[in-house]
XYZ file of C-alpha atoms in Angstrom:
687
model
C 98.894 63.627 69.405
C 99.135 60.512 67.232
C 101.689 60.371 64.436
C 99.886 60.240 61.104
C 101.703 59.336 57.882
C 103.433 62.437 56.548
C 102.536 63.928 53.202
C 104.984 64.733 50.432
C 104.706 68.368 51.413
C 106.950 67.909 54.461
C 109.113 71.002 54.796
C 112.740 70.674 53.708
C 113.818 73.315 56.199
C 116.808 72.553 58.388
C 115.617 74.512 61.408
C 112.702 73.895 63.724
C 110.850 75.260 66.700
C 110.414 73.453 69.995
C 106.985 71.964 70.662
C 105.242 71.545 73.999
C 105.287 68.037 75.459
C 102.282 66.020 76.619
C 101.796 64.489 80.084
C 103.360 61.065 80.650
C 101.505 57.843 81.345
C 102.638 55.335 83.952
C 104.019 53.035 81.239
C 104.412 53.258 77.458
C 102.023 51.378 75.219
C 104.287 49.537 72.806
C 103.401 49.649 69.168
C 101.573 52.983 69.385
C 102.628 56.183 67.668
C 101.733 58.870 70.197
C 104.015 61.063 72.291
C 101.556 60.494 75.118
C 102.575 56.829 75.081
C 106.093 57.746 76.196
C 107.052 58.135 79.824
C 108.452 61.452 81.041
C 112.141 60.580 80.460
C 111.508 59.075 77.038
C 109.526 62.142 75.996
C 112.248 64.449 77.293
C 114.780 62.681 75.046
C 112.436 62.639 72.037
C 111.626 66.351 72.240
C 115.235 67.487 72.752
C 116.040 68.232 69.127
C 119.229 70.301 69.129
C 122.758 70.142 70.458
C 124.605 67.180 71.948
C 122.329 64.765 73.822
C 123.303 61.685 75.833
C 120.459 59.255 76.466
C 121.481 56.744 79.128
C 119.143 53.870 78.353
C 119.259 51.070 80.893
C 118.291 47.526 79.945
C 114.647 47.197 78.901
C 113.902 50.927 79.020
C 112.774 51.408 75.398
C 115.802 52.919 73.679
C 114.749 51.878 70.156
C 111.391 53.624 70.664
C 113.223 56.778 71.700
C 115.506 56.711 68.654
C 112.678 56.201 66.159
C 110.256 58.631 67.838
C 112.988 61.258 67.951
C 113.621 60.955 64.195
C 109.893 61.321 63.579
C 109.810 64.363 65.845
C 112.689 65.973 63.941
C 110.785 65.494 60.680
C 107.561 66.865 62.170
C 109.541 69.961 63.157
C 110.680 70.635 59.602
C 113.939 68.744 59.247
C 114.356 67.219 55.793
C 114.348 63.431 56.382
C 117.421 62.834 54.205
C 119.374 65.228 56.457
C 119.065 62.768 59.375
C 121.621 59.992 59.885
C 120.964 57.228 62.402
C 123.694 54.648 62.937
C 123.613 51.345 64.790
C 125.830 48.256 64.971
C 123.944 45.455 63.195
C 121.900 45.175 60.034
C 119.150 43.548 62.076
C 118.893 46.604 64.358
C 118.937 48.957 61.354
C 116.159 46.940 59.703
C 114.036 47.029 62.873
C 114.547 50.780 63.102
C 113.526 51.166 59.452
C 110.298 49.212 60.043
C 109.404 51.284 63.097
C 110.122 54.491 61.215
C 107.806 53.432 58.382
C 105.054 52.860 60.945
C 105.564 56.314 62.438
C 106.074 58.482 59.361
C 104.390 56.479 56.597
C 105.860 55.666 53.200
C 104.927 58.728 51.150
C 107.826 61.009 52.043
C 109.944 62.123 49.092
C 113.067 61.343 51.127
C 113.835 59.216 54.171
C 116.354 59.266 57.020
C 119.595 57.381 56.413
C 119.569 54.313 58.673
C 122.659 52.145 58.539
C 125.387 50.350 60.403
C 128.777 51.991 60.943
C 130.320 49.734 58.309
C 127.583 50.444 55.752
C 128.038 54.177 56.299
C 131.779 53.847 55.747
C 131.308 51.750 52.601
C 129.107 54.512 51.171
C 131.783 57.126 51.956
C 134.570 54.965 50.525
C 132.656 54.197 47.309
C 132.580 57.947 46.726
C 136.018 58.951 47.973
C 138.472 56.029 48.321
C 140.343 56.815 45.089
C 142.062 59.621 47.009
C 143.873 56.877 48.964
C 144.897 54.922 45.854
C 142.189 52.259 45.957
C 139.693 51.551 43.144
C 136.048 52.544 43.696
C 134.975 48.980 42.971
C 136.991 47.505 45.851
C 136.022 44.130 47.314
C 135.637 43.465 51.027
C 137.672 40.559 52.363
C 136.070 38.149 54.814
C 138.002 36.326 57.541
C 139.083 33.536 55.195
C 140.399 36.031 52.645
C 142.247 37.873 55.413
C 143.933 34.690 56.614
C 145.123 33.944 53.081
C 146.517 37.466 52.741
C 148.139 37.221 56.190
C 149.732 33.867 55.313
C 151.138 35.395 52.112
C 152.481 38.426 54.030
C 154.255 36.155 56.521
C 155.692 34.090 53.687
C 156.974 37.263 52.029
C 159.014 38.147 55.143
C 159.999 34.474 55.568
C 158.242 33.924 58.906
C 156.764 30.482 59.554
C 153.578 29.526 61.397
C 155.552 28.370 64.443
C 156.935 31.863 64.913
C 153.763 33.832 64.147
C 150.443 32.329 63.128
C 148.260 34.137 60.531
C 145.458 34.432 63.107
C 147.809 36.075 65.628
C 149.051 38.473 62.950
C 145.449 39.442 62.133
C 144.756 40.050 65.834
C 147.701 42.470 65.986
C 146.681 44.184 62.743
C 143.082 44.477 63.950
C 144.220 46.017 67.235
C 146.382 48.558 65.413
C 143.651 49.440 62.938
C 141.012 49.899 65.653
C 143.324 52.453 67.248
C 144.063 54.259 63.993
C 147.632 52.978 63.623
C 148.686 52.866 59.948
C 151.402 50.406 58.789
C 154.186 53.019 58.722
C 153.594 53.780 62.424
C 153.095 50.243 63.737
C 156.736 49.988 64.881
C 155.995 52.793 67.372
C 153.626 50.428 69.199
C 155.646 47.247 69.617
C 156.498 45.502 72.889
C 158.527 42.478 71.782
C 160.053 40.631 68.811
C 156.694 39.139 67.772
C 155.214 42.642 67.555
C 158.184 43.683 65.399
C 157.534 40.798 62.976
C 153.814 41.605 62.993
C 154.551 45.248 62.142
C 156.698 44.152 59.178
C 153.991 41.742 57.987
C 151.330 44.441 58.468
C 153.015 46.558 55.789
C 153.092 43.628 53.350
C 149.513 42.680 54.204
C 148.209 46.177 53.534
C 150.150 46.527 50.284
C 148.761 43.225 49.025
C 145.187 44.283 49.840
C 145.591 47.556 47.986
C 147.177 45.769 44.997
C 144.179 43.419 44.931
C 141.688 46.282 45.106
C 140.497 44.946 48.456
C 139.845 46.144 51.997
C 139.085 44.263 55.199
C 136.391 45.148 57.752
C 138.711 47.192 59.945
C 139.807 49.137 56.845
C 136.248 50.349 56.337
C 136.578 52.388 59.523
C 140.312 53.117 59.364
C 140.302 54.390 55.776
C 137.206 56.520 56.345
C 138.859 58.145 59.364
C 142.046 58.599 57.329
C 140.110 60.312 54.532
C 138.437 62.664 57.020
C 141.773 63.571 58.590
C 143.918 63.941 55.460
C 141.396 65.374 52.980
C 139.380 68.285 54.436
C 137.370 68.605 51.216
C 136.213 64.975 51.559
C 135.164 65.575 55.164
C 133.375 68.753 54.129
C 131.337 66.916 51.488
C 130.258 64.299 54.017
C 129.491 66.874 56.731
C 127.251 68.746 54.282
C 125.001 65.700 53.905
C 123.577 65.667 57.463
C 122.263 68.135 60.016
C 121.404 65.567 62.701
C 123.233 62.390 63.693
C 122.055 59.673 66.081
C 124.196 56.774 67.326
C 122.682 53.672 68.923
C 124.642 51.421 71.341
C 127.146 54.234 71.820
C 128.912 52.315 74.604
C 130.160 49.873 71.924
C 132.039 52.446 69.826
C 135.751 51.972 69.234
C 138.300 54.718 68.626
C 137.802 54.851 64.841
C 134.008 55.042 65.132
C 134.356 57.789 67.724
C 136.665 59.792 65.435
C 134.327 59.392 62.441
C 131.281 60.538 64.420
C 133.144 63.451 66.010
C 134.299 64.646 62.592
C 130.840 64.399 61.002
C 129.083 66.512 63.655
C 131.819 69.108 64.079
C 129.917 71.920 62.270
C 126.707 71.663 64.330
C 127.081 69.210 67.270
C 123.519 67.998 66.686
C 124.486 64.574 67.991
C 122.229 62.267 69.964
C 123.884 59.143 71.373
C 121.929 56.386 73.069
C 123.550 53.686 75.148
C 124.233 52.147 78.525
C 127.709 52.116 80.017
C 126.547 49.226 82.244
C 126.228 47.103 79.082
C 129.650 47.867 77.601
C 130.979 44.308 77.162
C 133.054 44.411 73.980
C 136.371 45.796 75.185
C 138.102 42.729 73.729
C 137.142 43.878 70.232
C 138.041 47.528 70.666
C 134.952 49.110 72.258
C 135.900 51.799 74.766
C 133.472 52.632 77.563
C 135.307 55.958 78.023
C 133.423 57.361 75.022
C 130.077 57.221 76.792
C 131.561 58.051 80.213
C 133.354 61.106 78.809
C 130.626 62.334 76.458
C 129.986 65.538 78.430
C 133.711 66.380 78.412
C 133.993 65.800 74.662
C 130.783 67.735 73.955
C 130.497 70.513 76.560
C 126.963 71.557 77.383
C 125.566 68.149 76.486
C 122.176 67.320 77.960
C 121.860 63.971 79.753
C 118.567 62.067 79.946
C 118.357 58.878 81.995
C 115.896 56.153 81.000
C 115.455 54.113 84.183
C 111.925 52.706 83.901
C 112.373 49.035 83.023
C 109.360 47.293 81.472
C 111.086 43.941 80.937
C 112.220 42.502 84.262
C 110.563 41.902 87.628
C 111.473 43.827 90.785
C 113.316 40.783 92.129
C 115.516 40.485 89.017
C 116.307 44.186 88.848
C 117.235 44.232 92.514
C 120.092 41.860 91.730
C 121.154 43.785 88.633
C 121.239 47.115 90.480
C 123.072 45.625 93.456
C 125.705 44.024 91.237
C 126.532 46.855 88.869
C 126.707 49.312 91.797
C 130.128 47.762 92.556
C 131.561 49.230 89.340
C 133.282 52.549 89.958
C 133.524 53.724 86.332
C 129.869 54.264 85.464
C 127.083 56.832 85.201
C 124.936 56.593 88.299
C 121.454 55.204 87.602
C 119.033 52.730 89.152
C 116.587 50.705 87.069
C 113.010 50.755 88.330
C 110.784 47.728 87.684
C 107.102 47.928 86.796
C 106.111 44.357 87.675
C 106.468 41.978 90.582
C 107.578 38.358 90.275
C 108.963 35.327 92.072
C 112.236 35.093 93.968
C 115.425 34.572 92.015
C 116.857 31.088 92.609
C 120.557 30.532 93.344
C 121.533 26.856 93.178
C 124.853 25.271 94.165
C 125.688 21.773 92.873
C 128.416 19.269 93.803
C 129.747 19.190 90.226
C 129.006 20.385 86.682
C 127.352 17.101 85.704
C 124.737 17.383 88.440
C 124.310 21.054 87.576
C 123.433 20.216 83.975
C 121.329 17.195 84.924
C 119.251 19.103 87.489
C 118.691 22.208 85.366
C 117.690 20.219 82.286
C 115.403 18.038 84.408
C 113.709 21.199 85.670
C 113.332 22.516 82.113
C 111.942 19.147 81.053
C 109.271 19.429 83.776
C 108.438 23.011 82.776
C 108.104 22.134 79.082
C 106.378 18.764 79.314
C 104.269 19.138 82.470
C 103.608 22.873 82.772
C 103.446 23.465 78.990
C 106.051 26.234 79.036
C 107.021 26.926 75.380
C 110.641 25.783 74.808
C 111.501 29.086 73.126
C 110.728 30.875 76.411
C 113.811 29.291 77.997
C 117.476 30.255 77.602
C 120.621 28.780 79.147
C 123.414 31.351 79.164
C 127.081 30.563 79.776
C 130.362 32.459 79.813
C 132.576 30.250 77.611
C 132.048 28.185 74.469
C 133.155 24.982 76.232
C 130.323 24.973 78.799
C 127.285 23.958 76.700
C 128.530 20.458 75.756
C 127.253 18.775 78.926
C 123.910 20.623 78.709
C 123.511 19.519 75.093
C 124.017 15.899 76.159
C 121.289 16.175 78.802
C 118.886 17.953 76.461
C 119.362 15.201 73.883
C 118.898 12.496 76.504
C 115.531 13.949 77.524
C 114.641 14.670 73.879
C 114.167 18.388 74.402
C 114.442 20.661 71.340
C 117.318 23.122 71.582
C 119.335 25.503 69.436
C 122.984 26.330 70.087
C 123.239 29.956 68.990
C 126.460 31.343 67.573
C 127.668 28.297 65.661
C 129.115 28.378 62.171
C 127.947 31.331 60.115
C 126.323 30.655 56.750
C 129.149 32.656 55.186
C 131.825 30.481 56.815
C 130.706 27.328 55.019
C 133.223 26.108 52.481
C 130.758 26.062 49.585
C 129.616 29.628 50.227
C 133.186 30.878 50.439
C 133.978 29.156 47.127
C 130.972 30.783 45.432
C 131.801 34.203 46.872
C 135.409 33.808 45.658
C 134.188 33.204 42.084
C 131.986 36.279 42.251
C 134.750 38.412 43.802
C 137.245 37.528 41.058
C 134.636 38.308 38.426
C 133.811 41.653 40.084
C 137.443 42.563 40.842
C 140.051 40.907 38.516
C 142.906 42.130 40.755
C 141.734 39.975 43.675
C 144.339 37.201 43.638
C 143.438 35.923 47.125
C 140.031 34.892 45.820
C 141.569 33.669 42.565
C 143.955 31.334 44.375
C 141.058 29.856 46.339
C 139.165 28.714 43.256
C 141.783 28.393 40.518
C 141.497 24.581 40.778
C 138.065 24.257 42.462
C 136.486 22.184 41.020
C 139.575 20.407 39.716
C 140.588 21.610 36.237
C 144.128 20.224 36.034
C 145.974 23.121 37.690
C 147.993 21.506 40.494
C 149.197 23.129 43.727
C 152.840 22.870 42.636
C 152.160 24.797 39.433
C 150.204 27.453 41.298
C 153.026 27.869 43.851
C 155.611 28.316 41.074
C 153.452 30.903 39.320
C 152.799 32.743 42.556
C 156.497 32.896 43.470
C 157.340 34.207 40.007
C 154.557 36.792 40.190
C 155.651 38.003 43.650
C 159.314 38.343 42.657
C 158.507 40.301 39.503
C 155.633 42.340 40.961
C 153.183 41.082 38.360
C 149.899 39.188 38.358
C 149.685 35.416 37.985
C 148.052 35.709 34.567
C 151.033 37.704 33.283
C 153.740 35.146 34.116
C 152.154 32.007 32.645
C 153.846 32.262 29.215
C 157.380 32.622 30.545
C 156.768 29.876 33.117
C 155.938 27.537 30.206
C 159.001 28.704 28.272
C 161.238 27.959 31.265
C 159.413 24.651 31.786
C 158.194 25.456 35.294
C 154.695 24.455 34.252
C 153.421 22.278 31.420
C 151.648 23.431 28.269
C 148.610 21.452 29.432
C 148.510 23.410 32.697
C 148.928 26.692 30.810
C 146.008 25.789 28.543
C 143.848 24.984 31.596
C 144.719 28.384 33.100
C 143.909 30.146 29.816
C 140.549 28.375 29.601
C 139.764 29.344 33.199
C 140.658 32.973 32.549
C 138.467 32.984 29.445
C 135.591 31.585 31.534
C 135.948 34.380 34.112
C 136.140 37.044 31.374
C 133.031 35.625 29.701
C 131.000 35.683 32.914
C 132.289 39.130 33.775
C 130.635 40.327 30.562
C 127.450 38.366 31.307
C 127.089 39.761 34.823
C 127.530 43.300 33.521
C 125.305 42.939 30.450
C 122.359 45.415 30.451
C 119.172 43.760 31.699
C 120.919 40.524 32.642
C 119.519 38.560 35.586
C 122.270 38.188 38.192
C 120.694 35.063 39.692
C 120.237 33.369 36.315
C 123.826 34.205 35.365
C 125.017 32.863 38.718
C 123.126 29.604 38.127
C 124.752 29.312 34.708
C 128.204 29.794 36.230
C 127.575 27.068 38.831
C 126.490 24.665 36.097
C 129.433 25.471 33.802
C 132.082 24.927 36.471
C 130.269 21.725 37.560
C 130.456 22.520 41.254
C 128.359 19.430 41.972
C 131.450 17.370 41.150
C 133.347 19.215 43.888
C 130.584 18.423 46.388
C 130.660 14.759 45.349
C 134.437 14.729 45.788
C 134.339 16.281 49.283
C 131.337 14.405 50.720
C 130.744 10.697 50.226
C 127.303 10.351 51.862
C 124.266 11.231 49.756
C 122.591 13.163 52.580
C 125.691 15.331 53.036
C 125.828 15.997 49.290
C 122.174 17.033 49.259
C 122.721 19.343 52.233
C 125.718 21.019 50.559
C 123.842 21.372 47.284
C 121.115 23.068 49.311
C 123.686 25.570 50.565
C 124.604 26.464 46.960
C 120.919 26.787 46.122
C 120.550 29.156 49.092
C 123.322 31.346 47.620
C 121.377 31.670 44.365
C 118.181 32.367 46.324
C 119.963 35.118 48.231
C 121.022 36.760 44.973
C 117.504 36.437 43.556
C 116.018 38.035 46.696
C 118.590 40.818 46.449
C 117.546 41.477 42.831
C 113.864 41.578 43.763
C 114.317 44.202 46.485
C 116.905 46.372 44.692
C 116.064 48.979 42.057
C 119.431 48.763 40.262
C 121.091 45.471 41.215
C 124.786 44.983 40.456
C 127.232 42.206 41.264
C 129.475 44.554 43.252
C 126.548 45.806 45.292
C 125.450 42.222 46.044
C 128.937 41.285 47.241
C 129.028 44.396 49.397
C 125.661 43.558 50.951
C 126.641 39.962 51.699
C 129.966 41.064 53.203
C 128.270 43.572 55.493
C 125.572 41.061 56.462
C 128.073 38.319 57.191
C 127.997 38.862 60.941
C 124.209 39.010 61.154
C 121.878 36.034 61.055
C 120.904 35.648 57.387
C 119.459 33.159 54.914
C 116.752 31.763 57.163
C 118.689 31.783 60.445
C 116.234 34.263 61.975
C 113.429 31.766 61.370
C 115.613 29.068 62.860
C 116.170 31.248 65.927
C 112.417 31.700 66.372
C 111.657 27.974 66.207
C 110.245 26.280 69.360
C 113.553 25.360 70.943
C 115.491 26.079 74.132
C 118.289 28.544 73.365
C 121.878 27.925 74.460
C 124.237 30.852 73.992
C 127.081 32.833 75.481
C 126.393 35.942 77.522
C 127.932 38.030 74.738
C 125.573 36.505 72.143
C 122.559 37.138 74.382
C 122.985 40.917 74.485
C 119.925 42.618 73.013
C 117.702 39.563 73.581
C 115.231 38.702 76.311
C 113.479 35.555 77.524
C 110.737 34.791 80.069
C 113.018 32.239 81.772
C 116.806 32.424 81.986
C 119.357 30.048 83.530
C 122.785 31.561 84.201
C 125.096 28.580 84.665
C 128.656 28.115 85.913
C 128.861 31.226 88.095
C 132.291 30.454 89.499
C 135.562 32.308 89.887
C 137.606 31.720 86.735
C 134.503 31.382 84.574
C 132.764 34.631 85.504
C 134.757 36.702 86.066
C 136.934 34.894 83.554
C 140.432 33.929 84.681
C 141.987 36.272 82.095
C 140.224 39.195 83.744
C 141.257 38.063 87.220
C 144.884 37.802 86.096
C 144.723 41.264 84.504
C 146.352 43.897 86.709
C 143.712 46.524 85.940
C 140.351 46.749 87.693
C 138.671 47.582 84.383
C 138.886 43.949 83.197
C 136.810 42.674 86.138
C 134.450 45.638 85.748
C 133.717 44.530 82.173
C 133.034 40.996 83.433
C 130.646 42.489 85.996
C 128.856 44.328 83.199
C 128.643 41.029 81.309
C 127.014 39.429 84.361
C 124.622 42.386 84.540
C 123.686 41.823 80.880
C 122.977 38.184 81.658
C 120.713 38.997 84.596
C 118.706 41.550 82.632
C 117.948 39.091 79.817
C 115.349 37.499 82.132
C 111.811 38.848 82.105
C 110.080 36.802 84.807
C 112.165 33.873 86.077
C 115.899 33.764 86.779
C 118.014 30.904 88.100
C 121.750 31.244 88.789
C 123.778 28.075 89.348
C 127.346 27.125 90.206
C 129.347 23.965 90.894
C 131.445 23.305 93.973
C 133.881 21.201 91.924
C 134.689 21.117 88.218
C 136.819 18.879 85.977
C 139.886 20.809 84.779
C 142.726 19.284 82.767
C 141.471 15.774 83.548
C 141.311 16.293 87.322
C 138.420 17.275 89.557
C 139.215 20.508 91.317
C 137.453 22.687 93.855
C 135.517 25.652 92.463
C 134.631 28.842 94.282
C 131.357 30.745 93.812
C 131.705 33.872 91.694
C 132.439 37.030 93.621
C 129.427 38.474 91.828
C 127.158 36.211 93.904
C 128.686 37.610 97.090
C 128.226 41.146 95.800
C 124.517 40.468 95.308
C 124.015 38.798 98.705
C 121.883 41.633 100.082
C 119.503 41.360 97.140
C 119.465 37.555 97.016
C 119.067 36.777 100.702
C 118.947 33.066 101.362
C 119.734 30.666 98.547
C 116.412 29.439 97.226
C 114.765 26.965 94.912
C 112.627 28.496 92.161
C 109.941 25.889 91.526
C 109.377 22.460 93.015
C 110.365 19.942 90.372
C 109.586 16.258 90.905
C 112.656 14.017 91.136
């Protein structure tokens, strides 16, 4: 049967009857819409429509097809589309899922499944319910820069200097507590030393300042949603009533808060389908817990398990290594990926030092690209740490090969973008003093740092806002009348544009352009950058901000400033504003193994496979075996990025702390010895 676009007469019923399944082909035909195009395991997962279901989807086994086909199958069996929630981890993945769903079910349904990231789901819940926790509905979401400012203020409030506890270290502690559901009043129960005690004290101040500013950070989106579900049963009930079926993609990446939120949502019906691969759980350092996918059957008794093991990406030779390696992990679901294509032997190459490693590998790539006409975008060089690519970049430049270093500075981290977002945040949320302090004198308007510090100290001591202490600061001659007038003019400007942005029928983008002109941000660019080319580039960044807002307006039925800020905050970790096009350009990709997850390339070079790099020294020094197991999973992810050609290299010596030291091959190479056999050369490359 081929999926045809559904009509508007789709039944809104919540129940359904099981349908017979069709015979499986030897391999799925990608891009089709027929159940017959699924293999037996995929079809088993797609046609299991009730109760808890764990789909163990190995690398390259078609998990996204299963998720989208299963939603379509639910709808074909009478489930109202809007009663289906499907959650993933990135906006890019949610967008891809949305496009595939449109292909399968058409665009004429009166309602559609809810496809979102975890954070987007939580924002929706909080917009409806957060007032129960004492926050305003129109809260703003702080980015990393905003968080650091709030952390610095919290440390200053408890009189702790940077030498004792840095803002970044405080945020790491706060993030760890929040990911484990620890609220500020309980943080002292989880301290190990004096620094933790100071961090716990600053955590309370940090959280109070966020709430006073009508702001939340990214970890709050999960923490506060879980808190609402636990403390307000009526809130949880309203959210549970919205969905009859929940699907979670990349389930191995869930942290404790995400697990609690999902568990609470499906409590009435347990119609939960989770898709993931414990062998690709590589984000323990940011709170992901592999135990959630390993213990799924214990948490949801009677759960059905379907294993997707047919790999349509990699060759037999590549999968042999992957299977051999990950078999050494004890904490995993047993599965073996099966390849559907043959290829050439995997090459393992030792080099005397890291310079010869880079020189030889880039020379080989140069031959492939320039002599064999291999497209540059077919090639990826993957490394474990951010320090490794420098020497490869030098060689690529020397041979004039196009390359792209993936995972550099985000668009949203650029100074100009953060300034623009701060203006918009203060206009949307007047209580947001972190954003206010960023732009109160940017561009310069005669409000000096000393005056701002005096006003801030006065405001903190009296528990008031900066605006409210200006008059008495003038009276007591802490600031000049001229400074006070500049502050008043700035406040009037913000109030005026707040009205303009909220005026009925107003164009957000046009209003934004007017604001940029009025504040004369070009003067700030001219002040910061002396070269004309740099100024033009930075002006282009500002123009891209306006373009982003215009595009948002064009694709949104009821655009608002708050909604735009929310969208940009949630998209901040995804490639946006043209970066996807940049990624697809004809260039060799350099990236970390973590960044490469979810991607695939015809040719992959895994470089620097040495003890201390992979597994990383931190994992080796860790007393637990789980740290090295995660590194092994990371190596497994790297191997399975390669479709047809894989080369693994290591150096026998490496420069460390200014001295050349002996390096030892990664233990992972020894663990794969049976699959590798003799060390080989992949392709003969002329010297």
